[in-house]
XYZ file of N, CA and C in Angstrom:
408
model
N 79.819 78.645 90.317
C 80.980 78.436 91.043
C 80.611 77.520 92.189
N 81.294 76.482 92.451
C 80.973 75.675 93.658
C 81.316 76.367 94.979
N 80.663 75.656 96.009
C 80.833 76.342 97.399
C 82.332 76.296 97.855
N 82.963 75.101 97.489
C 84.366 74.815 97.839
C 85.424 75.974 97.177
N 85.011 76.163 95.804
C 85.801 77.207 95.118
C 85.612 78.637 95.772
N 84.520 78.847 96.173
C 84.153 80.102 96.812
C 84.827 80.285 98.180
N 84.857 79.250 98.829
C 85.542 79.275 100.262
C 87.123 79.455 99.883
N 87.540 78.805 98.973
C 89.036 78.951 98.831
C 89.366 80.222 98.115
N 88.453 80.792 97.368
C 88.723 82.199 96.872
C 88.726 83.313 98.073
N 87.777 83.086 98.884
C 87.482 84.006 100.000
C 88.604 83.945 100.987
N 89.058 82.868 101.348
C 90.157 82.713 102.214
C 91.551 83.277 101.394
N 91.749 83.057 100.242
C 92.889 83.615 99.540
C 92.883 85.195 99.508
N 91.708 85.803 99.378
C 91.670 87.126 99.439
C 91.727 87.723 100.821
N 91.403 87.104 101.862
C 91.180 87.506 103.196
C 92.736 87.379 103.816
N 93.351 86.455 103.524
C 94.693 86.208 104.075
C 95.711 87.014 103.278
N 96.627 87.761 104.241
C 97.652 88.370 103.580
C 98.938 88.304 104.493
N 100.118 88.893 103.909
C 101.171 88.888 104.774
C 101.067 89.719 105.872
N 101.420 89.264 106.934
C 101.542 90.089 108.244
C 102.882 90.367 108.819
N 102.965 91.443 109.390
C 104.387 91.862 110.083
C 104.962 90.624 110.909
N 106.189 90.435 110.704
C 106.785 89.381 111.471
C 106.828 89.608 112.999
N 106.608 88.637 113.861
C 106.261 88.836 115.233
C 107.544 89.581 115.901
N 108.809 89.292 115.408
C 109.968 89.880 115.828
C 110.453 91.078 115.443
N 109.446 91.761 114.665
C 109.623 93.187 114.198
C 108.550 94.045 114.797
N 108.980 95.163 115.609
C 108.113 96.114 116.322
C 107.468 96.792 115.211
N 106.121 97.072 115.555
C 105.358 97.928 114.671
C 105.905 99.404 114.390
N 106.116 99.818 113.184
C 106.490 101.238 112.947
C 105.388 102.159 113.278
N 105.741 103.539 113.570
C 104.978 104.594 113.704
C 104.582 105.182 112.406
N 103.515 105.260 111.993
C 103.318 105.788 110.604
C 102.498 107.100 110.643
N 102.743 108.155 109.669
C 101.653 109.224 109.671
C 101.594 109.600 107.962
N 100.587 110.145 107.619
C 100.485 110.643 106.191
C 99.958 112.056 106.360
N 100.609 112.930 105.504
C 100.307 114.365 105.639
C 100.460 115.198 104.388
N 99.875 116.157 104.147
C 100.107 117.005 102.926
C 101.531 117.646 103.279
N 102.196 117.865 102.145
C 103.601 118.551 102.371
C 103.343 119.886 102.186
N 102.337 120.437 101.705
C 101.920 122.002 101.487
C 100.471 122.113 101.431
N 100.001 123.213 101.610
C 98.764 123.519 101.431
C 98.252 123.675 99.935
N 97.081 123.302 99.679
C 96.528 123.244 98.388
C 96.046 124.583 97.843
N 96.440 124.807 96.678
C 95.892 126.161 96.130
C 95.269 125.930 94.678
N 94.034 126.085 94.640
C 93.319 125.665 93.331
C 93.263 126.951 92.485
N 93.385 128.059 92.983
C 93.132 129.332 92.308
C 91.793 129.147 91.381
N 91.727 129.326 90.099
C 90.564 129.285 89.398
C 90.331 127.757 88.795
N 91.087 126.988 88.781
C 91.097 125.586 88.518
C 90.411 124.659 89.495
N 90.166 123.632 88.802
C 89.401 122.528 89.578
C 90.451 121.247 90.025
N 91.664 121.502 89.507
C 92.798 120.574 89.998
C 93.899 121.300 90.370
N 94.758 120.803 90.993
C 96.146 121.303 91.394
C 97.099 120.270 91.787
N 98.358 120.369 91.772
C 99.302 119.433 92.225
C 99.183 119.274 93.696
N 99.462 118.041 94.224
C 99.388 117.812 95.606
C 100.631 116.855 95.921
N 101.390 117.172 96.867
C 102.411 116.398 97.388
C 102.143 115.749 98.808
N 102.102 114.541 98.869
C 101.629 113.759 100.148
C 102.821 113.161 100.704
N 103.140 113.479 101.972
C 104.471 112.813 102.632
C 103.813 111.483 103.509
N 104.450 110.366 103.309
C 104.238 109.243 104.434
C 105.687 109.327 105.150
N 105.481 109.320 106.418
C 106.490 109.235 107.498
C 106.551 108.092 108.242
N 107.479 107.403 108.298
C 107.703 106.114 108.951
C 108.753 106.198 110.160
N 108.540 106.036 111.361
C 109.613 105.897 112.467
C 109.550 104.444 112.866
N 110.844 103.947 112.691
C 111.338 102.638 112.916
C 111.434 102.168 114.366
N 110.538 101.502 114.858
C 110.501 101.023 116.197
C 111.251 99.550 116.541
N 111.731 99.113 115.343
C 112.286 97.861 115.287
C 113.871 97.671 115.520
N 114.229 96.612 115.804
C 115.801 96.530 115.849
C 116.400 96.235 114.443
N 115.727 96.101 113.496
C 116.159 95.817 112.185
C 115.751 96.836 111.261
N 116.483 97.095 110.079
C 116.034 98.036 109.095
C 114.548 97.779 108.468
N 113.769 98.810 108.312
C 112.506 98.484 107.565
C 112.639 99.308 106.029
N 112.392 98.593 105.272
C 112.260 99.112 103.736
C 111.075 99.507 103.409
N 110.784 100.743 103.088
C 109.330 101.273 102.243
C 109.618 100.758 100.848
N 108.756 99.797 100.398
C 108.698 99.280 98.996
C 107.680 99.941 98.084
N 106.548 100.463 98.832
C 105.408 100.947 97.918
C 104.520 101.801 98.816
N 104.084 102.801 98.333
C 103.117 103.619 98.904
C 101.917 104.062 98.021
N 100.691 103.987 98.581
C 99.488 104.326 97.759
C 98.710 105.315 98.606
N 98.398 106.519 98.114
C 97.589 107.496 99.023
C 96.091 107.773 98.228
N 95.172 108.060 98.919
C 93.929 108.371 98.500
C 93.141 109.239 99.620
N 91.971 109.641 99.148
C 91.100 110.519 100.164
C 89.891 109.981 100.161
N 89.624 108.831 101.028
C 88.189 108.470 100.946
C 86.945 109.217 101.601
N 85.852 109.115 101.030
C 84.682 109.891 101.572
C 84.754 111.291 101.391
N 85.555 111.909 100.684
C 85.614 113.487 100.468
C 84.273 113.832 99.627
N 83.897 114.976 99.780
C 82.830 115.467 98.951
C 83.167 116.661 98.263
N 83.952 117.562 98.854
C 84.148 118.793 98.127
C 85.484 118.867 97.497
N 86.399 118.197 98.075
C 87.708 118.046 97.199
C 88.437 116.883 97.764
N 89.479 116.267 97.001
C 90.198 115.272 97.374
C 91.368 115.008 96.506
N 92.066 114.029 96.961
C 93.343 113.471 96.340
C 92.977 112.302 95.387
N 93.448 112.352 94.164
C 93.227 111.215 93.355
C 94.189 109.978 93.703
N 93.812 108.755 93.668
C 94.590 107.824 94.238
C 95.997 107.567 93.273
N 96.938 107.545 94.086
C 98.362 107.593 93.408
C 99.094 106.482 94.166
N 99.889 105.694 93.446
C 100.859 104.800 93.938
C 102.247 105.053 93.294
N 103.236 104.636 94.063
C 104.633 104.770 93.856
C 105.339 103.629 94.347
N 106.530 103.336 93.821
C 107.412 102.292 94.166
C 108.575 103.096 94.699
N 109.190 102.615 95.879
C 110.395 103.162 96.559
C 111.306 101.942 96.819
N 112.445 102.408 97.370
C 113.488 101.608 97.995
C 114.036 102.402 99.199
N 113.224 102.833 100.163
C 113.694 103.650 101.410
C 113.869 102.743 102.448
N 115.244 102.840 102.733
C 115.660 102.076 103.931
C 115.644 102.888 105.248
N 114.831 102.554 106.164
C 114.785 103.285 107.264
C 115.632 102.437 108.553
N 116.771 103.115 108.970
C 117.422 102.287 110.038
C 116.644 102.178 111.402
N 117.169 101.230 112.311
C 116.397 101.126 113.643
C 116.423 102.492 114.381
N 115.524 102.750 114.797
C 115.280 104.018 115.602
C 115.212 105.215 114.592
N 115.317 105.198 113.431
C 115.360 106.163 112.520
C 113.984 106.629 111.979
N 113.859 107.779 111.187
C 112.587 108.119 110.771
C 112.869 108.426 109.191
N 112.045 107.930 108.457
C 112.028 108.082 106.923
C 110.923 108.781 106.467
N 111.031 109.371 105.268
C 109.938 109.925 104.444
C 109.988 109.605 103.016
N 108.848 109.469 102.490
C 108.898 109.102 101.105
C 107.552 110.193 100.553
N 107.695 110.690 99.421
C 106.760 111.747 98.980
C 106.084 111.178 97.719
N 104.859 111.384 97.573
C 104.099 110.976 96.477
C 103.536 112.264 95.765
N 103.620 112.300 94.583
C 103.210 113.587 93.771
C 101.890 113.179 93.205
N 100.758 113.767 93.523
C 99.344 113.440 93.285
C 98.750 114.649 92.696
N 97.340 114.588 92.300
C 96.690 115.483 91.945
C 95.381 115.670 92.738
N 95.080 116.966 93.311
C 93.935 117.198 94.059
C 92.827 117.705 93.044
N 91.715 117.386 93.214
C 90.649 117.952 92.424
C 89.521 118.372 93.404
N 88.722 119.547 92.935
C 87.693 120.053 93.777
C 86.366 120.116 93.003
N 85.223 119.874 93.711
C 83.960 119.935 93.095
C 83.195 121.336 93.595
N 83.625 122.130 94.408
C 83.051 123.341 94.874
C 84.154 124.399 94.911
N 83.735 125.642 94.722
C 84.707 126.893 94.639
C 85.627 127.072 95.759
N 85.017 126.934 97.106
C 85.684 127.153 98.213
C 85.837 125.957 99.352
N 86.392 124.941 99.001
C 86.296 123.830 99.897
C 86.686 124.074 101.250
N 85.881 123.735 102.336
C 86.176 123.905 103.732
C 86.384 122.699 104.647
N 86.003 121.524 104.097
C 85.984 120.277 104.935
C 87.378 120.052 105.062
N 87.614 119.223 106.250
C 89.098 118.737 106.562
C 89.461 117.704 105.565
N 90.506 117.496 105.171
C 90.993 116.549 104.218
C 91.203 115.285 104.992
N 90.727 114.131 104.577
C 90.962 112.745 104.968
C 91.929 112.116 104.180
N 93.122 111.639 104.437
C 94.067 110.981 103.816
C 94.214 109.567 104.275
N 94.343 108.536 103.329
C 94.538 107.166 103.693
C 95.877 106.757 102.710
N 96.682 106.097 103.511
C 97.955 105.495 102.850
C 98.079 104.175 103.221
N 98.343 103.329 102.102
C 98.632 102.016 102.369
C 100.146 101.801 101.948
N 100.840 101.131 102.826
C 102.262 101.265 102.674
C 102.729 99.865 102.862
N 103.540 99.501 101.757
C 104.018 98.123 101.711
C 105.588 98.114 102.254
N 105.902 97.217 103.255
C 106.987 97.311 104.135
C 107.782 95.919 103.833
N 109.216 96.004 104.198
C 110.016 94.791 104.312
C 110.946 95.074 105.283
N 111.102 93.714 106.188
C 112.040 93.750 107.090
C 112.140 92.135 107.474
N 113.248 91.948 107.959
C 113.741 90.458 108.300
C 113.071 89.480 107.382
N 113.211 89.787 106.090
C 112.838 88.806 105.083
C 111.432 88.707 104.679
N 110.554 89.480 105.400
C 109.094 89.378 105.148
C 108.605 90.747 104.484
N 107.568 90.642 103.780
C 106.892 91.898 103.370
C 105.449 91.906 103.994
N 104.885 93.123 104.165
C 103.585 93.321 104.844
C 103.076 94.629 104.510
N 101.801 94.859 104.768
C 101.181 96.168 104.545
C 100.779 96.830 105.920
N 100.885 98.242 105.827
C 100.325 98.917 106.901
C 99.317 100.050 106.406
N 98.210 100.231 107.056
C 97.307 101.232 106.627
C 97.218 102.374 107.487
N 97.148 103.620 107.294
C 97.114 104.780 108.223
C 96.278 105.892 107.507
N 95.365 106.414 108.365
C 94.361 107.148 108.015
C 94.562 108.387 108.755
N 94.447 109.693 108.203
C 94.744 110.933 108.741
C 93.575 111.830 108.567
N 93.191 112.681 109.336
C 92.169 113.732 108.995
C 92.737 115.032 109.555
N 92.793 116.009 108.703
C 93.276 117.299 109.093
C 92.680 118.551 108.598
C-alpha cells in the first residue's frame, strides 16, 4: 500500500462526527439495573441501563448504544449493541436498557465491575458518539 493511501486511510479512521457546537454536551451514566446472580452457572442475564440528561436546548435522540466491560478478569459483560429511537427533551432525562449476558471465570467474583458504553446520539440534524466508562 502506498504512503498516500495509508495517510488517507488513517485520516478517514481518525475523523468522526462530532457533537454540533450549538448543542450542549449531555450528562451520561452507565450502570447495572440489578445485581448479578450467577448461582452455580458461569453466565447470567444482565440488564445495563444507559442514562442521558439532556443539557441542550433541543431534543437529543438516542439512536444506538453498545456496552462492554473492558479489562475485567473475574467476570464481565459480553459486548451487546442495540438500536433505539429514544427522544430526550431539553432538560429531560432518558434511559435505555440493554439486555446482555454476564460471564464469570471464578466461583466468587469480587472485583468492581467496569462498564463502558458507546452511545450514538442525534440532535440538530447531526449524529455523533459519546463514550462513558463507569466502575462500581
